[in-house]
Amino acid sequence: MKRLVSGIKPTGEFTLGNYIGAIKQFVEMQKDYESFVFVADLHALTVYNDPEVLRTRIRELIGIYLACGLDPKHTTLFVQSENLFHANLSWVLECNSYVGELSRMTQFKDKSKNKGNESISCGLFTYPALMAADILMYDADVVPVGVDQKQHVELARNIAERFNNRYGKTFKVPDPMIPEAGAKIYDLQNPTKKMSKTDESGKGCIMLLEDPSVARKKIMSAVTDSESKVYYDKENKPGISNLLVIYSLLEHISIEEATQKFGESNYGSFKTAVADSVEKFLVELQAKYNEIVESGLIDEVLDASNKKVRKIAEEKVLDVFKKVGVGRY
Ligand code: TYM
């Protein structure tokens, strides 16, 4: 069976973008792939987080994964930092990456823009090498991610190929898997910008654990345009197109079907339908989430998977150490 590997960083609250761009794929693919899905908590350290809040978010994310439908029978869920080997492999991969290629990562460029070198952590710069370690550790065949992470997966491919050429076949070269629809969900107030957990006003971003009635209001006040006709046109109608994508994915229909349904509707009734859909999704998700949190399942699942992921990782890291010549054996 082919392997799927992916993760989410527990900084800020988890968003509808995380669900549509990533978690939904993991759930749909888990029966066909041996899946490893984790909480990328070491990646969270590239910026300062309150340690107690970070710890809370780690559990929260496992609860969300389970509530969204990841099934421990198909998916090994784990916390990145609990498998100490990730950081070991990351170091070796950093030593096989170049400052030039890391400097070209658009996420690094965006996040470091307008900041002096004295305030950008080295971790923000080397972050893609740790991400490559997460992926290459488990010989991933596919890495489902939203489009913003595609460049990092491509870098992981390059690092794997470079390492294999230098030291002999060690890593599987992974493929990014970007969903056809929903690879980038946009901010509701500024629909040319990614919906992001770091959104300051919070009005443009739907959080998975927020009050569903608040989410409803955000959809109702989403920015649209003045045409008053519902159809998909990303360039000229980014707000309406974003809502169409959200609606069609939550309702499991195509964008064409959604357009047919609302083509002649006014924006008010279209938004009401999208708001109903989002609200229903959140109410159901949160009911499952609360049940999971109370059941004690989160620790049970993590305790059971730790041994498995550590064993795979230890074998890989020892093989890598041997190939590069560190250690005595
Ligand atoms: P992160 O935590 O920023 O995002 C997690 C996943 O959610 C997707 N995503 C979106 N998709 C569509 N629309 C949006 N608005 C949106 N916002 C977020 C992201 O593309 C991503 O798939 N570095 C990674 C975490 C990571 C990882 C890995 C991923 C660490 N190691 C190994 C895959 C494999 C990150 O910060 O994602």
mmCIF file of C-alpha atoms and ligand atoms in Angstrom:
data_model
loop_
_atom_site.group_PDB
_atom_site.id
_atom_site.type_symbol
_atom_site.label_atom_id
_atom_site.label_comp_id
_atom_site.label_asym_id
_atom_site.label_seq_id
_atom_site.Cartn_x
_atom_site.Cartn_y
_atom_site.Cartn_z
ATOM 1 C CA MET A 1 0.000 0.000 0.000
ATOM 2 C CA LYS A 2 1.293 3.457 -0.841
ATOM 3 C CA ARG A 3 2.010 5.872 1.972
ATOM 4 C CA LEU A 4 0.497 9.265 2.696
ATOM 5 C CA VAL A 5 2.227 11.714 5.038
ATOM 6 C CA SER A 6 1.063 15.175 6.051
ATOM 7 C CA GLY A 7 0.721 17.501 9.005
ATOM 8 C CA ILE A 8 -0.592 20.789 10.313
ATOM 9 C CA LYS A 9 1.182 23.358 12.471
ATOM 10 C CA PRO A 10 -0.588 24.064 15.787
ATOM 11 C CA THR A 11 -0.201 27.834 15.736
ATOM 12 C CA GLY A 12 -3.349 29.906 16.056
ATOM 13 C CA GLU A 13 -6.768 28.389 15.721
ATOM 14 C CA PHE A 14 -7.502 25.763 13.081
ATOM 15 C CA THR A 15 -9.394 27.021 10.085
ATOM 16 C CA LEU A 16 -11.827 25.955 7.434
ATOM 17 C CA GLY A 17 -8.863 26.359 5.037
ATOM 18 C CA ASN A 18 -6.983 23.647 6.975
ATOM 19 C CA TYR A 19 -10.012 21.392 6.694
ATOM 20 C CA ILE A 20 -10.746 21.910 3.004
ATOM 21 C CA GLY A 21 -7.138 22.156 1.796
ATOM 22 C CA ALA A 22 -5.742 19.337 3.905
ATOM 23 C CA ILE A 23 -7.804 17.312 6.420
ATOM 24 C CA LYS A 24 -10.630 16.551 3.963
ATOM 25 C CA GLN A 25 -8.049 14.970 1.629
ATOM 26 C CA PHE A 26 -6.543 12.894 4.438
ATOM 27 C CA VAL A 27 -9.982 11.551 5.342
ATOM 28 C CA GLU A 28 -10.934 10.727 1.758
ATOM 29 C CA MET A 29 -7.620 9.028 1.024
ATOM 30 C CA GLN A 30 -7.046 7.110 4.252
ATOM 31 C CA LYS A 31 -8.610 3.856 3.067
ATOM 32 C CA ASP A 32 -6.385 3.741 -0.008
ATOM 33 C CA TYR A 33 -3.106 4.786 1.609
ATOM 34 C CA GLU A 34 -1.217 3.809 4.708
ATOM 35 C CA SER A 35 -1.514 7.228 6.307
ATOM 36 C CA PHE A 36 0.686 9.118 8.760
ATOM 37 C CA VAL A 37 -0.825 12.400 9.885
ATOM 38 C CA PHE A 38 0.754 14.456 12.598
ATOM 39 C CA VAL A 39 0.798 17.676 14.600
ATOM 40 C CA ALA A 40 3.799 19.698 13.386
ATOM 41 C CA ASP A 41 4.493 21.222 16.785
ATOM 42 C CA LEU A 42 8.220 21.722 16.224
ATOM 43 C CA HIS A 43 7.317 23.876 13.238
ATOM 44 C CA ALA A 44 5.233 26.036 15.562
ATOM 45 C CA LEU A 45 8.434 27.133 17.343
ATOM 46 C CA THR A 46 9.599 29.201 14.370
ATOM 47 C CA VAL A 47 7.601 32.002 15.986
ATOM 48 C CA TYR A 48 6.972 32.581 19.699
ATOM 49 C CA ASN A 49 3.966 30.777 21.138
ATOM 50 C CA ASP A 50 2.752 30.825 24.697
ATOM 51 C CA PRO A 51 3.863 27.332 25.839
ATOM 52 C CA GLU A 52 0.571 26.516 27.596
ATOM 53 C CA VAL A 53 -1.494 27.610 24.624
ATOM 54 C CA LEU A 54 0.710 25.573 22.286
ATOM 55 C CA ARG A 55 0.239 22.469 24.430
ATOM 56 C CA THR A 56 -3.531 22.974 24.325
ATOM 57 C CA ARG A 57 -3.513 23.341 20.552
ATOM 58 C CA ILE A 58 -1.632 20.078 20.086
ATOM 59 C CA ARG A 59 -4.411 18.083 21.741
ATOM 60 C CA GLU A 60 -7.014 20.209 20.035
ATOM 61 C CA LEU A 61 -5.619 19.300 16.623
ATOM 62 C CA ILE A 62 -5.645 15.561 17.355
ATOM 63 C CA GLY A 63 -9.264 15.976 18.508
ATOM 64 C CA ILE A 64 -10.072 17.805 15.270
ATOM 65 C CA TYR A 65 -8.390 15.139 13.137
ATOM 66 C CA LEU A 66 -10.486 12.463 14.840
ATOM 67 C CA ALA A 67 -13.681 14.506 14.715
ATOM 68 C CA CYS A 68 -13.211 15.143 10.992
ATOM 69 C CA GLY A 69 -13.117 11.406 10.409
ATOM 70 C CA LEU A 70 -9.500 10.271 10.586
ATOM 71 C CA ASP A 71 -9.743 6.726 11.799
ATOM 72 C CA PRO A 72 -6.839 5.294 13.830
ATOM 73 C CA LYS A 73 -7.422 1.979 12.032
ATOM 74 C CA HIS A 74 -6.260 3.615 8.806
ATOM 75 C CA THR A 75 -4.280 6.637 9.944
ATOM 76 C CA THR A 76 -1.404 6.749 12.374
ATOM 77 C CA LEU A 77 -1.831 10.016 14.251
ATOM 78 C CA PHE A 78 1.117 11.393 16.170
ATOM 79 C CA VAL A 79 2.835 14.463 17.558
ATOM 80 C CA GLN A 80 6.035 15.381 15.696
ATOM 81 C CA SER A 81 8.040 16.394 18.791
ATOM 82 C CA GLU A 82 7.229 13.106 20.543
ATOM 83 C CA ASN A 83 9.287 11.341 17.904
ATOM 84 C CA LEU A 84 12.766 12.650 18.654
ATOM 85 C CA PHE A 85 14.166 11.355 15.377
ATOM 86 C CA HIS A 86 12.544 14.108 13.283
ATOM 87 C CA ALA A 87 14.989 16.692 14.578
ATOM 88 C CA ASN A 88 17.936 14.345 13.951
ATOM 89 C CA LEU A 89 17.004 13.789 10.347
ATOM 90 C CA SER A 90 16.249 17.453 9.893
ATOM 91 C CA TRP A 91 19.836 18.343 10.794
ATOM 92 C CA VAL A 92 21.273 15.968 8.213
ATOM 93 C CA LEU A 93 18.887 17.340 5.581
ATOM 94 C CA GLU A 94 19.777 20.921 6.492
ATOM 95 C CA CYS A 95 23.363 19.985 5.777
ATOM 96 C CA ASN A 96 22.221 18.779 2.372
ATOM 97 C CA SER A 97 20.225 21.926 1.558
ATOM 98 C CA TYR A 98 21.519 25.240 0.310
ATOM 99 C CA VAL A 99 20.982 28.763 1.582
ATOM 100 C CA GLY A 100 20.078 29.716 -2.006
ATOM 101 C CA GLU A 101 17.179 27.291 -2.307
ATOM 102 C CA LEU A 102 15.854 27.989 1.188
ATOM 103 C CA SER A 103 15.985 31.723 0.423
ATOM 104 C CA ARG A 104 13.738 31.148 -2.586
ATOM 105 C CA MET A 105 10.879 29.705 -0.519
ATOM 106 C CA THR A 106 7.996 32.134 -0.981
ATOM 107 C CA GLN A 107 6.627 31.464 2.490
ATOM 108 C CA PHE A 108 9.967 32.449 4.028
ATOM 109 C CA LYS A 109 10.104 35.556 1.851
ATOM 110 C CA ASP A 110 6.548 36.536 2.844
ATOM 111 C CA LYS A 111 7.023 35.875 6.547
ATOM 112 C CA SER A 112 10.361 37.629 6.771
ATOM 113 C CA LYS A 113 9.295 40.615 4.684
ATOM 114 C CA ASN A 114 9.559 43.892 6.550
ATOM 115 C CA LYS A 115 11.509 42.229 9.376
ATOM 116 C CA GLY A 116 15.179 42.753 10.088
ATOM 117 C CA ASN A 117 17.554 39.768 10.216
ATOM 118 C CA GLU A 118 17.813 40.273 13.955
ATOM 119 C CA SER A 119 14.143 39.353 14.427
ATOM 120 C CA ILE A 120 13.781 36.403 12.029
ATOM 121 C CA SER A 121 14.473 33.078 13.709
ATOM 122 C CA CYS A 122 16.896 30.702 12.006
ATOM 123 C CA GLY A 123 14.134 28.112 12.356
ATOM 124 C CA LEU A 124 11.882 30.097 10.044
ATOM 125 C CA PHE A 125 14.613 29.818 7.445
ATOM 126 C CA THR A 126 15.429 26.124 7.891
ATOM 127 C CA TYR A 127 11.776 25.128 8.405
ATOM 128 C CA PRO A 128 11.491 23.387 4.981
ATOM 129 C CA ALA A 129 14.347 21.027 5.885
ATOM 130 C CA LEU A 130 12.393 19.890 8.960
ATOM 131 C CA MET A 131 9.340 19.479 6.752
ATOM 132 C CA ALA A 132 11.432 17.385 4.336
ATOM 133 C CA ALA A 133 12.491 15.238 7.300
ATOM 134 C CA ASP A 134 8.835 14.682 8.280
ATOM 135 C CA ILE A 135 8.045 13.505 4.787
ATOM 136 C CA LEU A 136 11.167 11.521 3.888
ATOM 137 C CA MET A 137 11.275 9.776 7.261
ATOM 138 C CA TYR A 138 8.244 7.661 6.358
ATOM 139 C CA ASP A 139 8.999 7.082 2.665
ATOM 140 C CA ALA A 140 5.893 9.018 1.692
ATOM 141 C CA ASP A 141 4.506 8.420 -1.782
ATOM 142 C CA VAL A 142 2.085 11.326 -1.574
ATOM 143 C CA VAL A 143 1.847 14.473 0.509
ATOM 144 C CA PRO A 144 -1.601 16.069 0.345
ATOM 145 C CA VAL A 145 -1.329 19.800 1.054
ATOM 146 C CA GLY A 146 -2.926 23.087 0.076
ATOM 147 C CA VAL A 147 -1.185 24.971 -2.684
ATOM 148 C CA ASP A 148 0.795 27.196 -0.268
ATOM 149 C CA GLN A 149 2.841 24.171 0.833
ATOM 150 C CA LYS A 150 3.542 22.782 -2.643
ATOM 151 C CA GLN A 151 6.909 24.498 -2.981
ATOM 152 C CA HIS A 152 8.075 22.941 0.300
ATOM 153 C CA VAL A 153 7.125 19.448 -0.886
ATOM 154 C CA GLU A 154 8.976 20.087 -4.133
ATOM 155 C CA LEU A 155 12.019 21.060 -2.108
ATOM 156 C CA ALA A 156 11.703 17.799 -0.162
ATOM 157 C CA ARG A 157 11.794 15.990 -3.520
ATOM 158 C CA ASN A 158 14.963 17.829 -4.513
ATOM 159 C CA ILE A 159 16.638 17.108 -1.197
ATOM 160 C CA ALA A 160 15.704 13.416 -1.466
ATOM 161 C CA GLU A 161 17.133 13.173 -4.990
ATOM 162 C CA ARG A 162 20.300 14.987 -4.000
ATOM 163 C CA PHE A 163 20.813 12.777 -0.962
ATOM 164 C CA ASN A 164 20.131 9.585 -2.945
ATOM 165 C CA ASN A 165 22.654 10.667 -5.597
ATOM 166 C CA ARG A 166 25.315 11.433 -3.018
ATOM 167 C CA TYR A 167 24.872 8.537 -0.632
ATOM 168 C CA GLY A 168 22.889 5.878 -2.488
ATOM 169 C CA LYS A 169 19.167 5.185 -2.540
ATOM 170 C CA THR A 170 17.797 6.086 0.880
ATOM 171 C CA PHE A 171 14.614 8.098 0.424
ATOM 172 C CA LYS A 172 11.507 7.681 -1.646
ATOM 173 C CA VAL A 173 10.896 10.791 -3.765
ATOM 174 C CA PRO A 174 7.408 12.031 -2.760
ATOM 175 C CA ASP A 175 4.724 13.697 -4.856
ATOM 176 C CA PRO A 176 2.736 16.669 -3.622
ATOM 177 C CA MET A 177 -1.005 16.162 -3.958
ATOM 178 C CA ILE A 178 -2.971 19.357 -4.351
ATOM 179 C CA PRO A 179 -6.780 19.134 -4.333
ATOM 180 C CA GLU A 180 -8.448 20.120 -7.609
ATOM 181 C CA ALA A 181 -10.875 22.383 -5.790
ATOM 182 C CA GLY A 182 -10.131 24.063 -2.486
ATOM 183 C CA ALA A 183 -6.328 24.131 -2.769
ATOM 184 C CA LYS A 184 -6.562 27.690 -1.516
ATOM 185 C CA ILE A 185 -9.533 28.979 0.436
ATOM 186 C CA TYR A 186 -9.521 32.754 0.544
ATOM 187 C CA ASP A 187 -10.105 35.305 3.277
ATOM 188 C CA LEU A 188 -13.785 36.298 3.414
ATOM 189 C CA GLN A 189 -12.983 39.995 3.756
ATOM 190 C CA ASN A 190 -10.095 40.059 1.321
ATOM 191 C CA PRO A 191 -10.724 37.231 -1.148
ATOM 192 C CA THR A 192 -7.409 37.581 -2.946
ATOM 193 C CA LYS A 193 -5.550 36.629 0.249
ATOM 194 C CA LYS A 194 -5.339 33.115 1.762
ATOM 195 C CA MET A 195 -7.731 32.362 4.636
ATOM 196 C CA SER A 196 -5.255 32.163 7.478
ATOM 197 C CA LYS A 197 -5.155 31.481 11.195
ATOM 198 C CA THR A 198 -2.982 34.543 11.615
ATOM 199 C CA ASP A 199 -5.763 36.798 10.301
ATOM 200 C CA GLU A 200 -5.774 39.664 12.767
ATOM 201 C CA SER A 201 -9.388 40.812 12.665
ATOM 202 C CA GLY A 202 -10.683 37.232 12.588
ATOM 203 C CA LYS A 203 -13.562 38.352 10.355
ATOM 204 C CA GLY A 204 -12.168 36.816 7.198
ATOM 205 C CA CYS A 205 -11.428 33.434 8.668
ATOM 206 C CA ILE A 206 -13.720 30.614 9.808
ATOM 207 C CA MET A 207 -12.276 28.729 12.780
ATOM 208 C CA LEU A 208 -13.234 25.089 13.160
ATOM 209 C CA LEU A 209 -13.946 25.414 16.880
ATOM 210 C CA GLU A 210 -15.598 28.820 16.920
ATOM 211 C CA ASP A 211 -19.220 29.468 17.777
ATOM 212 C CA PRO A 212 -21.123 28.370 14.631
ATOM 213 C CA SER A 213 -23.416 31.379 14.848
ATOM 214 C CA VAL A 214 -20.367 33.676 14.697
ATOM 215 C CA ALA A 215 -19.118 31.777 11.642
ATOM 216 C CA ARG A 216 -22.545 32.235 10.093
ATOM 217 C CA LYS A 217 -22.289 36.015 10.513
ATOM 218 C CA LYS A 218 -18.844 36.023 8.895
ATOM 219 C CA ILE A 219 -20.241 34.290 5.811
ATOM 220 C CA MET A 220 -23.193 36.694 5.675
ATOM 221 C CA SER A 221 -20.816 39.662 5.719
ATOM 222 C CA ALA A 222 -18.288 38.192 3.266
ATOM 223 C CA VAL A 223 -17.120 40.615 0.601
ATOM 224 C CA THR A 224 -18.713 39.991 -2.815
ATOM 225 C CA ASP A 225 -19.125 42.253 -5.861
ATOM 226 C CA SER A 226 -21.807 44.418 -7.415
ATOM 227 C CA GLU A 227 -22.974 42.158 -10.230
ATOM 228 C CA SER A 228 -25.533 40.110 -8.292
ATOM 229 C CA LYS A 229 -25.121 36.959 -10.362
ATOM 230 C CA VAL A 230 -23.684 33.747 -8.914
ATOM 231 C CA TYR A 231 -21.048 32.042 -11.040
ATOM 232 C CA TYR A 232 -17.407 31.032 -10.775
ATOM 233 C CA ASP A 233 -14.876 33.583 -12.019
ATOM 234 C CA LYS A 234 -11.830 33.692 -9.788
ATOM 235 C CA GLU A 235 -10.328 36.777 -11.408
ATOM 236 C CA ASN A 236 -13.362 39.031 -11.509
ATOM 237 C CA LYS A 237 -15.536 37.558 -8.771
ATOM 238 C CA PRO A 238 -13.088 36.272 -6.132
ATOM 239 C CA GLY A 239 -15.534 36.583 -3.207
ATOM 240 C CA ILE A 240 -18.410 34.732 -4.860
ATOM 241 C CA SER A 241 -16.034 32.134 -6.334
ATOM 242 C CA ASN A 242 -14.583 31.457 -2.875
ATOM 243 C CA LEU A 243 -18.068 30.979 -1.400
ATOM 244 C CA LEU A 244 -18.995 28.664 -4.284
ATOM 245 C CA VAL A 245 -15.923 26.527 -3.597
ATOM 246 C CA ILE A 246 -16.675 26.366 0.134
ATOM 247 C CA TYR A 247 -20.321 25.488 -0.470
ATOM 248 C CA SER A 248 -19.684 22.847 -3.122
ATOM 249 C CA LEU A 249 -17.014 21.090 -1.055
ATOM 250 C CA LEU A 250 -19.058 21.048 2.133
ATOM 251 C CA GLU A 251 -22.118 19.823 0.242
ATOM 252 C CA HIS A 252 -20.134 17.287 -1.826
ATOM 253 C CA ILE A 253 -21.309 18.646 -5.164
ATOM 254 C CA SER A 254 -19.380 20.140 -8.083
ATOM 255 C CA ILE A 255 -18.964 23.875 -8.597
ATOM 256 C CA GLU A 256 -21.077 23.510 -11.771
ATOM 257 C CA GLU A 257 -23.917 21.972 -9.773
ATOM 258 C CA ALA A 258 -23.668 24.719 -7.156
ATOM 259 C CA THR A 259 -23.688 27.362 -9.898
ATOM 260 C CA GLN A 260 -26.770 25.832 -11.497
ATOM 261 C CA LYS A 261 -28.498 25.856 -8.159
ATOM 262 C CA PHE A 262 -27.781 29.531 -7.385
ATOM 263 C CA GLY A 263 -27.166 31.096 -10.812
ATOM 264 C CA GLU A 264 -30.366 33.082 -10.669
ATOM 265 C CA SER A 265 -30.414 33.723 -6.896
ATOM 266 C CA ASN A 266 -29.581 37.043 -5.327
ATOM 267 C CA TYR A 267 -26.461 37.240 -3.154
ATOM 268 C CA GLY A 268 -28.523 37.320 0.051
ATOM 269 C CA SER A 269 -30.098 33.918 -0.518
ATOM 270 C CA PHE A 270 -26.863 32.434 -1.856
ATOM 271 C CA LYS A 271 -24.977 33.588 1.243
ATOM 272 C CA THR A 272 -27.733 32.226 3.472
ATOM 273 C CA ALA A 273 -27.289 28.791 1.876
ATOM 274 C CA VAL A 274 -23.501 28.937 2.328
ATOM 275 C CA ALA A 275 -23.934 30.099 5.930
ATOM 276 C CA ASP A 276 -26.383 27.217 6.609
ATOM 277 C CA SER A 277 -23.900 24.773 5.172
ATOM 278 C CA VAL A 278 -20.929 26.096 7.181
ATOM 279 C CA GLU A 279 -22.975 26.315 10.373
ATOM 280 C CA LYS A 280 -24.228 22.737 10.005
ATOM 281 C CA PHE A 281 -20.704 21.501 9.296
ATOM 282 C CA LEU A 282 -19.325 23.223 12.418
ATOM 283 C CA VAL A 283 -22.167 22.106 14.686
ATOM 284 C CA GLU A 284 -21.642 18.462 13.690
ATOM 285 C CA LEU A 285 -17.865 18.677 13.853
ATOM 286 C CA GLN A 286 -17.905 20.288 17.301
ATOM 287 C CA ALA A 287 -20.374 17.752 18.696
ATOM 288 C CA LYS A 288 -17.997 14.954 17.653
ATOM 289 C CA TYR A 289 -14.989 16.903 18.902
ATOM 290 C CA ASN A 290 -16.535 17.395 22.370
ATOM 291 C CA GLU A 291 -17.383 13.719 22.589
ATOM 292 C CA ILE A 292 -13.810 12.786 21.662
ATOM 293 C CA VAL A 293 -12.258 15.183 24.169
ATOM 294 C CA GLU A 294 -14.384 13.724 26.952
ATOM 295 C CA SER A 295 -13.735 10.114 25.957
ATOM 296 C CA GLY A 296 -9.973 10.145 26.609
ATOM 297 C CA LEU A 297 -9.417 8.847 23.068
ATOM 298 C CA ILE A 298 -6.759 11.460 22.261
ATOM 299 C CA ASP A 299 -4.137 10.063 24.653
ATOM 300 C CA GLU A 300 -5.106 6.518 23.882
ATOM 301 C CA VAL A 301 -4.521 7.055 20.154
ATOM 302 C CA LEU A 302 -1.228 8.902 20.633
ATOM 303 C CA ASP A 303 0.155 6.405 23.134
ATOM 304 C CA ALA A 304 -0.612 3.564 20.737
ATOM 305 C CA SER A 305 1.014 5.177 17.708
ATOM 306 C CA ASN A 306 4.207 6.445 19.365
ATOM 307 C CA LYS A 307 5.936 3.089 19.372
ATOM 308 C CA LYS A 308 5.149 2.490 15.723
ATOM 309 C CA VAL A 309 6.400 5.840 14.421
ATOM 310 C CA ARG A 310 9.523 5.784 16.575
ATOM 311 C CA LYS A 311 10.479 2.367 15.254
ATOM 312 C CA ILE A 312 10.143 3.456 11.613
ATOM 313 C CA ALA A 313 11.999 6.680 12.321
ATOM 314 C CA GLU A 314 14.830 5.062 14.260
ATOM 315 C CA GLU A 315 15.509 2.643 11.417
ATOM 316 C CA LYS A 316 15.549 5.461 8.890
ATOM 317 C CA VAL A 317 17.786 7.726 10.939
ATOM 318 C CA LEU A 318 20.262 4.945 11.717
ATOM 319 C CA ASP A 319 20.428 4.103 8.013
ATOM 320 C CA VAL A 320 21.032 7.776 7.197
ATOM 321 C CA PHE A 321 23.696 8.142 9.923
ATOM 322 C CA LYS A 322 25.453 5.073 8.607
ATOM 323 C CA LYS A 323 25.371 6.359 5.047
ATOM 324 C CA VAL A 324 26.721 9.809 5.907
ATOM 325 C CA GLY A 325 29.383 8.349 8.184
ATOM 326 C CA VAL A 326 28.471 9.608 11.657
ATOM 327 C CA GLY A 327 28.579 7.369 14.729
ATOM 328 C CA ARG A 328 30.780 4.327 15.202
ATOM 329 C CA TYR A 329 28.764 1.766 13.254
HETATM 330 P P1 TYM B 1 -0.071 24.802 7.861
HETATM 331 O O1 TYM B 1 -0.244 24.433 9.294
HETATM 332 O O2 TYM B 1 0.156 26.232 7.517
HETATM 333 O O3 TYM B 1 -1.339 24.310 7.041
HETATM 334 C C1 TYM B 1 -1.770 22.965 7.149
HETATM 335 C C2 TYM B 1 -2.424 22.524 5.860
HETATM 336 O O4 TYM B 1 -3.575 23.330 5.589
HETATM 337 C C3 TYM B 1 -3.451 23.884 4.277
HETATM 338 N N1 TYM B 1 -4.075 25.214 4.278
HETATM 339 C C4 TYM B 1 -4.945 25.616 3.368
HETATM 340 N N2 TYM B 1 -5.465 25.008 2.292
HETATM 341 C C5 TYM B 1 -6.364 25.700 1.560
HETATM 342 N N3 TYM B 1 -6.747 26.974 1.854
HETATM 343 C C6 TYM B 1 -6.245 27.625 2.928
HETATM 344 N N4 TYM B 1 -6.628 28.862 3.222
HETATM 345 C C7 TYM B 1 -5.302 26.946 3.743
HETATM 346 N N5 TYM B 1 -4.613 27.284 4.865
HETATM 347 C C8 TYM B 1 -3.858 26.203 5.182
HETATM 348 C C9 TYM B 1 -1.951 23.955 4.022
HETATM 349 O O5 TYM B 1 -1.654 24.040 2.653
HETATM 350 C C10 TYM B 1 -1.480 22.675 4.654
HETATM 351 O O6 TYM B 1 -1.658 21.573 3.784
HETATM 352 N N6 TYM B 1 4.573 23.282 7.066
HETATM 353 C C11 TYM B 1 3.214 22.854 7.142
HETATM 354 C C12 TYM B 1 3.018 21.726 8.136
HETATM 355 C C13 TYM B 1 3.925 20.578 7.888
HETATM 356 C C14 TYM B 1 3.762 19.590 6.887
HETATM 357 C C15 TYM B 1 4.870 18.696 7.057
HETATM 358 C C16 TYM B 1 2.833 19.368 5.892
HETATM 359 C C17 TYM B 1 5.036 20.294 8.596
HETATM 360 N N7 TYM B 1 5.617 19.156 8.103
HETATM 361 C C18 TYM B 1 5.032 17.607 6.226
HETATM 362 C C19 TYM B 1 3.003 18.261 5.067
HETATM 363 C C20 TYM B 1 4.097 17.383 5.239
HETATM 364 C C21 TYM B 1 2.348 24.015 7.554
HETATM 365 O O7 TYM B 1 2.802 24.923 8.187
HETATM 366 O O8 TYM B 1 1.056 23.900 7.202
#
